[in-house]
XYZ file of C-alpha atoms in Angstrom:
751
model
C 174.527 83.486 133.225
C 173.110 86.943 133.887
C 173.566 89.782 131.756
C 173.047 93.323 133.028
C 170.507 93.556 130.775
C 168.617 91.007 133.129
C 169.364 93.086 136.223
C 165.945 95.287 137.230
C 166.273 98.567 136.752
C 166.145 99.757 140.315
C 169.387 98.356 140.376
C 170.385 101.123 138.392
C 172.350 104.437 140.612
C 169.809 106.799 138.466
C 166.911 108.681 140.172
C 164.118 107.441 139.370
C 162.195 109.705 137.143
C 159.266 111.202 138.049
C 156.224 111.796 135.992
C 156.029 114.605 133.348
C 153.417 117.489 133.760
C 153.974 118.424 137.466
C 151.072 120.907 136.792
C 148.553 118.225 135.913
C 147.751 116.343 139.285
C 147.194 113.047 137.289
C 148.203 109.528 138.379
C 152.021 107.685 137.466
C 151.383 105.063 135.472
C 153.921 102.274 134.200
C 155.791 101.682 130.719
C 154.967 98.037 130.841
C 157.294 95.990 128.618
C 156.876 94.313 125.303
C 153.808 91.965 125.182
C 155.573 89.857 121.944
C 156.968 86.283 122.708
C 159.490 84.416 120.903
C 156.542 82.058 119.839
C 154.698 84.528 118.302
C 157.560 85.380 115.977
C 158.279 81.509 115.306
C 154.445 81.694 113.985
C 155.139 84.923 111.879
C 151.967 86.172 113.522
C 150.631 89.405 112.293
C 152.758 92.722 114.172
C 150.191 94.170 116.996
C 149.450 97.629 115.498
C 152.671 100.411 116.769
C 151.138 103.111 118.633
C 152.814 106.093 117.949
C 154.917 107.922 120.401
C 152.426 110.738 120.495
C 149.983 107.646 121.832
C 153.050 106.631 124.353
C 153.537 109.992 125.829
C 150.266 110.973 126.376
C 149.728 107.496 127.834
C 152.965 108.074 130.394
C 150.927 111.611 131.093
C 147.717 110.515 131.478
C 147.114 112.735 129.546
C 143.896 112.210 125.653
C 144.490 113.288 122.747
C 142.065 116.259 123.245
C 144.379 118.013 125.934
C 147.662 117.754 123.886
C 149.853 120.118 124.557
C 149.485 123.050 121.234
C 151.754 123.381 118.523
C 154.045 126.348 120.240
C 154.218 123.965 123.222
C 155.759 121.092 121.393
C 158.140 124.026 119.920
C 159.141 125.412 122.441
C 160.117 121.946 123.812
C 162.235 121.412 120.649
C 163.984 123.906 121.390
C 164.385 123.451 124.730
C 166.029 120.062 123.701
C 167.919 121.654 121.436
C 169.559 123.784 123.519
C 169.815 120.898 127.070
C 171.823 118.812 123.223
C 174.946 121.850 123.102
C 174.695 121.459 126.703
C 175.218 117.750 126.938
C 177.489 118.080 123.838
C 179.721 121.021 125.904
C 179.910 118.954 128.622
C 180.770 115.478 127.237
C 184.286 117.678 125.215
C 184.499 118.746 129.044
C 184.231 115.136 130.867
C 186.867 113.110 127.704
C 188.901 116.214 128.883
C 189.799 115.836 131.971
C 189.947 111.810 132.254
C 193.259 111.100 133.365
C 196.500 110.407 131.297
C 197.639 106.909 131.838
C 201.715 107.474 132.441
C 201.973 105.597 129.246
C 199.794 108.094 127.169
C 202.006 110.961 129.257
C 205.164 109.042 127.628
C 203.720 108.725 124.182
C 202.492 112.407 124.119
C 206.033 113.721 125.365
C 207.753 111.960 122.168
C 204.936 113.504 120.267
C 205.237 116.874 121.197
C 209.705 116.644 121.018
C 208.546 115.156 117.107
C 206.100 117.686 116.592
C 208.848 120.484 117.546
C 211.578 118.400 115.510
C 209.368 119.768 112.364
C 209.764 123.069 112.334
C 213.304 123.093 111.581
C 214.685 125.827 109.750
C 211.595 128.320 110.577
C 212.850 131.306 110.631
C 213.097 133.720 113.645
C 211.555 137.290 113.571
C 210.139 138.339 110.217
C 211.776 141.860 111.573
C 215.088 140.456 111.187
C 214.354 139.200 107.066
C 213.163 142.300 105.799
C 216.345 143.152 103.444
C 215.148 140.724 100.308
C 218.761 139.888 100.036
C 217.291 137.467 103.475
C 218.072 133.675 102.611
C 214.489 134.079 104.559
C 212.773 137.749 102.900
C 208.322 136.942 102.877
C 209.050 133.221 104.620
C 205.549 131.101 104.563
C 206.283 131.182 108.973
C 208.112 132.764 111.896
C 208.597 131.016 115.210
C 211.090 133.226 117.725
C 211.571 131.026 120.511
C 208.317 131.131 123.084
C 206.470 131.184 119.793
C 207.728 127.447 118.838
C 206.811 125.862 121.715
C 203.211 127.804 121.784
C 201.823 126.219 118.124
C 203.919 123.583 119.296
C 200.699 123.373 122.232
C 198.214 124.205 119.031
C 198.967 121.969 117.066
C 198.706 119.060 120.069
C 195.816 120.964 121.885
C 193.096 118.002 121.319
C 196.006 115.776 122.381
C 196.971 117.707 125.666
C 192.999 118.794 126.302
C 193.550 122.514 126.403
C 194.931 125.581 124.173
C 197.383 127.130 125.612
C 196.995 131.530 125.997
C 198.746 133.229 123.577
C 201.142 134.312 126.042
C 205.194 134.398 125.820
C 208.002 132.742 127.369
C 207.130 134.523 131.490
C 203.693 132.653 130.795
C 204.732 129.715 130.216
C 207.017 129.363 132.887
C 203.520 131.097 134.711
C 202.155 127.367 134.184
C 205.141 125.019 134.656
C 205.486 125.078 138.009
C 207.764 121.285 138.254
C 211.223 121.693 139.206
C 213.669 119.062 137.721
C 217.416 118.376 138.754
C 219.626 118.322 135.496
C 220.507 114.859 135.451
C 217.101 114.318 135.654
C 215.459 116.062 132.426
C 213.494 113.890 130.364
C 213.226 114.630 126.286
C 210.563 117.820 125.797
C 211.467 119.456 129.529
C 211.314 122.918 129.322
C 214.012 125.801 129.705
C 213.469 128.545 131.056
C 215.480 131.814 130.693
C 215.757 134.564 133.034
C 218.358 137.930 132.417
C 218.475 141.451 131.833
C 218.589 143.341 128.513
C 221.945 144.973 127.888
C 220.647 147.643 125.908
C 219.364 150.535 127.356
C 216.176 151.469 127.562
C 214.180 147.951 126.525
C 211.387 147.228 128.397
C 211.845 144.686 130.915
C 210.544 141.367 130.397
C 207.980 140.153 132.997
C 209.999 137.315 135.710
C 212.576 138.713 133.922
C 212.642 135.547 131.827
C 213.778 136.360 128.171
C 214.151 132.834 126.331
C 213.177 129.445 126.376
C 214.020 125.896 124.664
C 212.460 122.316 124.573
C 215.247 119.680 125.709
C 215.555 116.805 123.590
C 219.223 115.035 125.217
C 221.673 114.008 123.196
C 224.772 115.597 121.674
C 227.896 115.523 123.056
C 227.323 116.674 126.391
C 223.471 115.113 126.813
C 222.304 118.739 126.793
C 220.768 119.213 123.440
C 217.519 121.555 123.057
C 215.647 122.587 120.349
C 214.302 126.109 119.754
C 214.780 129.420 118.450
C 217.908 131.392 119.916
C 219.708 133.169 116.972
C 217.985 136.618 115.653
C 218.862 135.841 111.884
C 219.279 131.867 112.642
C 216.132 129.438 112.486
C 215.066 126.560 115.206
C 217.726 124.092 114.996
C 219.422 121.464 117.930
C 221.329 123.796 119.753
C 224.665 121.943 121.718
C 223.282 122.955 125.374
C 221.050 125.055 127.430
C 223.996 126.284 128.572
C 224.576 129.667 126.718
C 225.984 133.081 126.134
C 223.482 135.671 124.914
C 224.733 139.007 122.521
C 221.880 140.691 123.675
C 221.214 139.711 127.791
C 223.462 138.462 130.942
C 221.955 135.070 132.057
C 221.165 136.144 135.702
C 218.974 131.998 136.086
C 218.125 129.481 133.725
C 215.005 127.250 135.332
C 214.907 123.223 134.642
C 210.327 122.606 134.613
C 209.097 119.592 133.619
C 206.289 119.203 131.471
C 204.476 116.977 132.965
C 201.998 119.902 134.115
C 201.023 120.292 130.462
C 200.811 116.435 130.289
C 198.101 116.279 132.918
C 195.979 118.202 130.242
C 196.648 121.894 133.374
C 197.553 124.979 132.399
C 197.245 127.741 134.386
C 199.667 131.302 135.488
C 200.297 130.558 138.994
C 201.831 133.384 139.926
C 200.207 136.115 138.761
C 196.927 134.796 136.946
C 195.400 138.547 137.246
C 198.030 139.889 135.350
C 196.977 137.681 131.941
C 193.778 137.798 132.191
C 193.979 141.205 132.065
C 196.025 140.761 129.129
C 194.445 138.683 126.793
C 190.773 140.507 127.262
C 191.533 143.937 126.506
C 194.957 142.908 123.956
C 193.358 141.473 120.901
C 196.987 140.064 119.406
C 196.536 138.168 122.654
C 193.009 137.571 122.595
C 192.699 133.558 123.148
C 190.074 131.414 123.258
C 189.737 127.776 123.971
C 188.127 125.125 120.848
C 184.594 126.009 122.571
C 184.956 129.491 121.970
C 184.611 129.769 125.684
C 188.029 131.364 127.076
C 190.193 129.554 129.297
C 189.810 131.976 132.393
C 186.101 130.648 132.149
C 184.349 128.132 134.329
C 181.085 126.482 133.628
C 179.045 124.235 135.169
C 177.582 122.070 132.360
C 176.094 119.458 134.088
C 172.880 117.946 132.234
C 169.577 118.342 134.236
C 167.388 115.160 135.215
C 164.064 116.629 134.036
C 160.797 114.943 134.297
C 159.674 111.583 133.479
C 157.091 108.698 134.217
C 158.587 105.930 136.585
C 158.816 103.295 134.776
C 158.961 99.415 135.062
C 161.940 97.902 136.962
C 161.912 94.803 135.700
C 161.252 96.250 132.884
C 164.591 96.320 129.744
C 164.119 99.830 128.344
C 165.772 101.556 124.850
C 166.078 104.631 123.729
C 166.146 105.272 119.888
C 165.250 109.048 118.199
C 163.388 109.263 115.029
C 165.760 108.953 112.213
C 167.973 107.132 110.114
C 166.596 103.272 110.432
C 165.348 103.541 113.485
C 162.098 101.833 112.692
C 164.840 98.828 111.986
C 166.202 98.885 115.472
C 162.676 99.551 117.682
C 161.604 96.638 115.750
C 164.685 94.365 116.568
C 164.588 95.622 120.115
C 161.493 94.733 120.553
C 161.149 91.179 119.246
C 163.759 90.852 122.079
C 162.131 91.990 124.465
C 162.579 95.307 125.116
C 160.187 98.544 125.300
C 160.395 101.867 123.423
C 160.894 104.976 125.719
C 159.322 107.774 123.978
C 160.967 110.279 121.852
C 161.022 112.775 123.861
C 162.906 110.839 126.316
C 166.025 111.495 124.044
C 168.008 113.055 127.800
C 166.801 110.330 130.024
C 169.458 108.746 131.887
C 167.739 104.981 133.332
C 167.621 103.010 129.382
C 169.008 99.502 129.242
C 170.169 100.256 125.499
C 170.398 104.304 123.917
C 170.704 103.965 119.584
C 171.470 107.460 119.024
C 172.902 110.536 115.184
C 175.231 111.691 117.010
C 177.586 111.640 120.703
C 175.613 115.011 121.343
C 172.512 112.935 122.910
C 174.519 110.391 125.281
C 175.138 111.444 128.804
C 178.645 110.507 129.555
C 179.257 111.493 132.707
C 176.158 109.803 133.737
C 176.813 106.682 131.350
C 176.688 104.004 134.228
C 179.163 101.476 133.308
C 177.089 98.447 130.945
C 174.413 100.545 129.884
C 174.615 99.623 125.957
C 175.218 102.894 124.419
C 176.357 103.180 120.381
C 178.882 105.622 120.493
C 182.300 105.534 121.823
C 182.826 108.357 123.576
C 186.120 109.698 121.382
C 185.023 107.972 118.024
C 186.251 111.187 116.041
C 189.403 109.774 116.285
C 188.653 107.817 113.011
C 185.560 109.242 112.288
C 186.944 112.635 111.675
C 188.863 113.470 108.931
C 191.079 114.894 110.824
C 190.679 112.708 113.419
C 191.574 109.649 111.407
C 194.187 111.086 109.413
C 196.496 111.005 113.004
C 195.992 108.254 113.630
C 196.873 106.890 110.597
C 200.382 108.555 110.884
C 201.071 108.736 114.323
C 200.423 104.179 113.809
C 202.521 103.573 111.201
C 205.202 106.952 111.424
C 208.356 107.174 109.282
C 205.837 104.641 106.855
C 202.896 107.182 106.516
C 201.339 106.977 104.366
C 199.820 103.281 104.509
C 198.795 102.094 100.287
C 195.062 101.764 101.325
C 195.226 105.685 101.863
C 196.465 108.841 99.267
C 198.598 110.881 100.494
C 197.353 113.753 103.079
C 198.330 117.115 104.668
C 196.236 119.072 107.696
C 196.189 122.133 106.508
C 195.224 123.025 110.155
C 199.068 122.736 111.411
C 201.695 125.037 109.616
C 204.557 121.823 109.629
C 202.296 119.664 107.709
C 201.183 122.854 104.827
C 205.323 123.623 104.959
C 205.938 119.884 103.773
C 203.137 120.412 101.394
C 204.364 123.124 99.790
C 207.925 122.254 99.736
C 206.352 118.925 98.050
C 205.006 120.853 95.998
C 207.929 122.307 94.839
C 210.148 119.347 94.331
C 207.902 117.396 91.679
C 207.389 120.701 89.641
C 204.682 121.393 87.331
C 203.748 118.646 85.693
C 207.224 117.187 86.127
C 205.857 113.826 88.163
C 203.288 113.258 86.310
C 200.164 115.029 85.371
C 198.471 113.051 87.987
C 200.271 114.852 90.591
C 198.744 118.268 89.889
C 195.184 117.455 91.187
C 194.141 117.184 94.614
C 190.797 117.413 96.812
C 189.975 119.299 98.910
C 187.996 118.736 102.326
C 186.877 121.889 104.967
C 187.240 118.929 108.187
C 183.673 118.256 110.612
C 181.221 118.715 107.296
C 179.642 115.127 106.218
C 177.232 114.940 102.796
C 180.148 116.181 100.809
C 179.624 119.848 102.213
C 182.558 122.032 100.731
C 184.721 119.153 99.157
C 186.010 120.273 95.751
C 188.622 118.620 93.116
C 191.455 121.571 92.520
C 195.069 121.705 91.004
C 197.931 122.064 92.287
C 198.119 125.802 91.834
C 194.793 126.275 93.576
C 196.155 124.644 96.537
C 199.418 126.969 96.600
C 196.800 129.771 96.246
C 194.742 128.774 98.750
C 196.690 127.913 101.465
C 199.041 131.235 101.438
C 198.433 135.724 101.694
C 198.433 137.763 99.110
C 201.667 139.205 97.433
C 200.764 142.312 98.791
C 199.856 141.322 102.479
C 202.264 142.897 105.249
C 205.031 140.501 106.741
C 203.656 139.401 109.999
C 200.296 140.370 110.042
C 197.633 138.156 111.665
C 196.106 135.954 108.920
C 194.120 137.582 105.565
C 190.732 136.835 108.104
C 191.594 139.131 110.834
C 191.581 136.225 113.586
C 194.049 137.619 115.604
C 197.019 134.862 116.263
C 196.745 132.416 119.242
C 192.387 132.596 118.225
C 190.494 129.427 116.551
C 189.024 130.856 113.335
C 185.007 130.065 112.275
C 186.617 127.443 111.201
C 188.230 126.045 114.023
C 191.927 126.656 112.780
C 194.599 128.707 115.247
C 196.691 130.901 113.361
C 200.416 131.838 113.619
C 200.795 135.076 114.624
C 204.128 135.833 112.337
C 202.793 133.895 109.167
C 202.670 134.207 105.298
C 200.185 130.757 105.759
C 195.625 131.092 105.719
C 195.331 128.406 108.302
C 192.096 126.092 107.895
C 191.070 123.292 110.263
C 190.188 121.134 107.554
C 193.137 118.640 105.351
C 194.186 118.189 101.252
C 194.642 115.083 99.709
C 196.030 113.644 96.752
C 192.881 112.756 94.323
C 192.495 109.537 92.299
C 192.510 110.099 88.767
C 192.844 106.690 87.270
C 190.319 105.152 89.611
C 188.621 101.687 88.163
C 185.179 102.744 86.310
C 182.003 101.061 85.573
C 180.363 101.770 82.924
C 182.341 104.800 82.632
C 180.874 105.614 86.465
C 183.061 107.271 89.088
C 182.027 105.125 92.320
C 182.815 104.171 95.772
C 181.702 101.413 98.517
C 179.900 101.648 101.398
C 181.272 98.649 103.852
C 180.838 97.900 107.683
C 183.452 97.569 111.096
C 181.876 96.730 114.155
C 183.385 97.511 117.850
C 180.929 95.244 119.508
C 182.353 95.962 122.883
C 185.218 97.920 123.828
C 186.608 98.232 127.901
C 189.587 98.422 129.132
C 190.903 94.988 128.744
C 188.729 93.706 125.848
C 188.389 95.101 122.417
C 186.186 93.336 119.697
C 185.827 94.324 115.994
C 183.895 92.493 113.304
C 183.641 93.791 109.384
C 180.799 93.488 106.903
C 180.032 93.509 103.869
C 178.536 96.269 102.111
C 177.162 97.820 98.490
C 178.171 99.819 95.796
C 176.948 103.632 95.118
C 177.858 105.350 91.866
C 177.773 108.364 90.055
C 175.054 109.342 87.399
C 177.513 111.079 85.572
C 180.595 110.339 83.733
C 183.881 110.053 84.864
C 186.332 113.105 83.742
C 189.514 114.918 84.874
C 188.395 117.585 82.156
C 189.612 120.654 83.915
C 186.638 122.257 83.083
C 184.431 119.980 85.138
C 186.657 119.990 88.360
C 183.800 121.605 89.783
C 180.571 118.965 88.471
C 179.807 117.305 92.621
C 177.942 114.613 90.081
C 180.612 113.442 88.425
C 183.172 113.322 91.080
C 181.587 112.760 94.554
C 179.465 109.644 94.808
C 178.076 110.626 98.015
C 174.026 109.407 98.117
C 173.779 112.939 99.624
C 175.147 114.877 96.999
C 173.455 113.079 93.720
C 169.990 113.169 95.346
C 170.057 116.252 93.820
C 171.224 115.109 90.120
C 167.817 116.125 87.893
C 167.863 112.984 86.929
C 167.837 111.281 90.177
C 163.719 110.031 90.600
C 164.306 108.059 87.089
C 167.584 106.319 88.065
C 168.574 106.393 91.375
C 168.237 103.335 91.355
C 170.866 102.427 88.803
C 173.094 103.862 91.470
C 173.270 101.100 94.096
C 174.765 98.280 93.536
C 175.327 94.844 95.067
C 178.788 92.827 95.429
C 176.990 90.091 92.867
C 176.014 92.825 90.509
C 180.064 94.420 90.978
C 181.711 90.397 90.765
C 179.823 90.087 87.611
C 181.062 93.442 86.146
C 184.210 91.797 86.947
C 184.157 88.859 84.748
C 181.890 90.364 82.403
C 185.425 92.891 81.623
C 187.644 90.134 81.920
C 189.434 91.443 85.069
C 188.122 87.779 86.653
C 187.261 83.960 85.433
C 184.957 83.602 88.525
C 182.513 86.031 90.538
C 183.078 84.418 93.883
C 186.436 84.673 93.407
C 187.168 88.193 93.050
C 184.183 89.189 95.668
C 186.013 87.352 98.202
C 189.114 88.774 97.506
C 187.919 92.192 97.809
C 186.164 91.249 100.750
C 189.273 90.145 102.607
C 191.598 93.282 101.372
C 188.198 95.714 102.904
C 188.144 93.653 105.734
C 192.506 94.065 106.327
C 192.208 97.706 106.025
C 188.996 98.271 108.396
C 191.319 95.833 110.704
C 194.414 98.686 110.738
C 192.660 101.367 111.389
C 190.590 99.512 114.254
C 194.025 98.720 115.361
C 195.422 102.474 114.389
C 192.640 103.188 117.000
C 192.047 101.072 119.493
C 194.273 102.235 122.100
C 193.428 105.593 121.338
C 189.562 104.847 121.986
C 187.835 105.944 125.193
C 186.992 102.404 126.078
C 184.376 101.656 128.748
C 181.921 98.330 129.370
C 178.638 99.390 127.961
C 180.173 101.249 124.286
C 180.219 99.912 120.846
C 179.831 101.796 117.890
C 178.580 100.564 113.949
C 180.683 102.743 111.792
C 180.637 103.377 107.616
C 183.750 102.341 105.733
C 183.843 104.177 102.709
C 185.842 102.544 99.498
C 187.305 103.506 96.171
C 189.526 101.161 93.989
C 192.005 101.068 91.464
C 192.638 100.027 88.280
C 194.086 97.375 89.544
C 191.159 96.158 91.967
C 193.679 97.582 95.259
C 191.080 99.169 98.143
C 191.368 103.123 98.553
C 190.123 104.258 101.826
C 187.902 107.570 101.550
C 186.374 108.078 105.522
C 185.056 106.802 108.412
C 181.395 107.452 109.176
C 180.062 107.703 112.395
C 176.535 106.905 110.789
C 175.904 105.037 108.320
C 172.840 105.499 106.621
C 170.143 103.068 107.317
C 167.475 103.527 104.758
C 166.017 100.728 102.870
C 166.284 102.781 99.845
C 166.243 100.522 97.007
C 166.293 96.547 96.697
C 169.797 96.198 96.892
C 169.413 97.996 100.868
C 167.054 96.046 101.930
C 169.518 92.547 101.619
C 171.798 94.459 103.427
C 170.778 96.659 106.160
C 168.367 95.005 108.230
C 170.616 92.254 108.828
C 173.100 94.454 109.364
C 171.009 96.184 112.797
C 169.419 92.023 113.580
C 173.596 90.567 113.860
C 174.906 94.000 115.359
C 172.465 94.222 117.876
C 173.055 90.437 118.365
C 177.070 91.344 118.261
C 176.699 93.329 120.669
C 174.288 91.738 123.166
C 176.866 88.952 122.843
C 179.307 90.882 123.101
C 177.826 92.228 126.622
C 176.940 88.986 128.412
C 178.438 88.607 132.001
C 179.195 85.608 134.391
C 180.621 85.975 137.696
C 181.085 90.353 137.124
C 183.587 89.251 133.723
C 182.651 89.383 130.336
C 181.997 85.282 129.413
C 182.719 84.153 126.204
C 185.082 85.446 123.160
C 185.380 87.447 120.206
C 185.455 84.260 118.002
C 182.688 82.398 120.732
C 180.918 84.942 119.473
C 181.047 85.541 116.138
C 180.233 80.996 115.761
C 177.297 81.489 117.936
C 175.492 84.469 115.602
C 177.405 82.942 112.574
C 176.155 86.023 109.984
C 177.916 88.155 107.856
C 179.824 89.861 110.198
C 183.166 88.516 110.192
C 185.202 88.566 113.059
C 188.549 90.880 113.231
C 192.178 90.723 114.855
C 191.270 93.949 116.696
C 190.641 91.772 119.555
C 192.800 91.802 122.313
C 194.339 88.618 122.466
C 192.275 87.087 120.087
C 192.393 84.843 116.340
C 195.368 85.941 114.043
C 196.711 89.224 112.624
C 195.901 88.681 108.639
C 196.734 92.647 108.420
C 200.482 91.585 109.266
C 200.445 88.092 107.363
C 199.669 90.029 103.776
C 199.654 93.450 102.423
C 196.232 94.838 100.482
C 197.133 92.557 97.028
C 197.423 89.141 98.108
C 193.955 87.874 96.689
C 193.855 84.417 96.727
C 197.216 83.790 98.559
C 195.030 85.481 100.944
C 191.518 83.843 101.468
C 193.715 80.999 101.786
C 195.595 82.205 104.474
C 192.264 83.016 105.682
C 190.295 79.161 105.481
C 193.833 77.522 106.487
C 193.056 79.612 110.070
C 190.561 79.346 113.227
C 186.228 79.399 111.576
C 186.405 83.344 112.208
C 184.554 84.046 108.645
C 181.921 82.421 107.188
C 183.062 79.816 104.319
């Protein structure tokens, strides 16, 4: 049986690395594999002195410390590497977007497109028709005309479709959807374009005479229902048929166009692209921008350059780890297995057997070869991004969202979510649904370490998402960002709106959490995807530790902005003035938590309550992976160790806060020293065994791997075709029954 990692390096398709310095005529040495043997480890012999990274680099280049590069040269290299990292991030983004969708994915996206259209039902037409204060739609938070509806929905789903649609009207959208369909072949989501001539004299004709657009949904008596904004004094509504007569224009022709072009990730005007490029580039109203800040008309070549390097021993096994976040644990574990570490400056080399880095931007997915181990799934942000996690759970649970383990949450970059949230707040009323309903937690997207997070009241939320009363109707957002353009935080604004959109979310705040000695806390746990291929998905759960705040918890409004009270992140608490003296007491083990719960009379037995909590946490992690596994990009070699953060209610029910792509692996205290090294060691064990091959196929099942490692990681039922689904068998509150269900099943967990 041979693993991918036993294959000689020459079987990999990448070209050989060149010598580090071409300026000096130096011989290129061969990097030798680790010489530490199993016998050495078994005898507990003192480890050999480790060479510094600088020594490794000098050895590879044939240099001595005397002729090493200057500080200025090193800084120049650092800047060049940073520039290449940004370039690679753009290339990875482009690579992900270019991945073809399966028919199943297209069908799901088509249904999602229709459902998103329906979320804007009752949103009024253009504001110019509602200037009269007596109009029920006067000063509404959002207005959508016919093309505004389809544009807004496409902007909401930009990540799903893989592009940001240009802000042109129905004529522009018509040019980007060239595939015609017969009436009998119409599917929900297809587009109905109406051409016509205006009846009012002097009114300027539309390009291609295109005056209207609606979205086909089918059904009704005619079977030809659409959704759209047809009546100028009306709103977005379901219409009985796409066939109609207008008071404003004479219909000359109707075009039935398939949504498939957009579903395939294509959105280019085909009839007159120069016209639209000029229009978008010269008009502030139509200025267009993609998520990466580039025009949809721009083309760029983001291929990463090969760079320089030393020749490698084709019979050795190499790994790269960047110098941060517990790198020594990873390095030691792999070197014990006979791997050789590549120097830190080799971050962009494509020749390696395993790569362990902090973020996806350091991995060239376009050049990744099947079987090379990389420690991040290329689109893990479907759960590690705050909005990504919310969207994934919303899609998975549908009408049953939110699940018991996740607070009610709203996106702030989608008008549909903001409108729903405002309506909910209005129906609850100030204080009528309970004083606790007044409090929310605001989380900007794309940030970590607690940056930008704040606890705010309902009144503050309303003020944050709506424009000042003094702003004019129909104006652009108050930040001055034109319609259809991603603002500085990435949120795409609507043209006629009184909403201030931003890239973030608000979530119901847990005002009565379980406290430990009067302090708020959260729990860091681990979820591991050890194998993520098109046909196999293997995942595990690992217990973690408890993180307490250093200030007593209070909901006093004068202290809502006290981050030491409300945020348990270590990156926040470490700035507490007493952190150096009291920091150690802010980290508890599960044993300490169990002792506390027994002492407070919340359980009679420490072992039982700890196991009950683990089962509940395990079920939630399983549910998250189950919701996301079909969304992950899957390829042999992808794995991911993720940090799951939870709180507990007073009744010991888990509340999921977020999922982290780069969980801390620092050994800051005794508790973490007892947990983190085992997490790293078992992760590598499970990943290696998950990728052992036999006859071109993965050899072992998740259950076999789990039993072979026999550690603290527990197999989850998300694995395709294995085990049982405990998330379906019992809910989060079944405690002892859950433990019995696990123990009555095939042995997949540590007894």
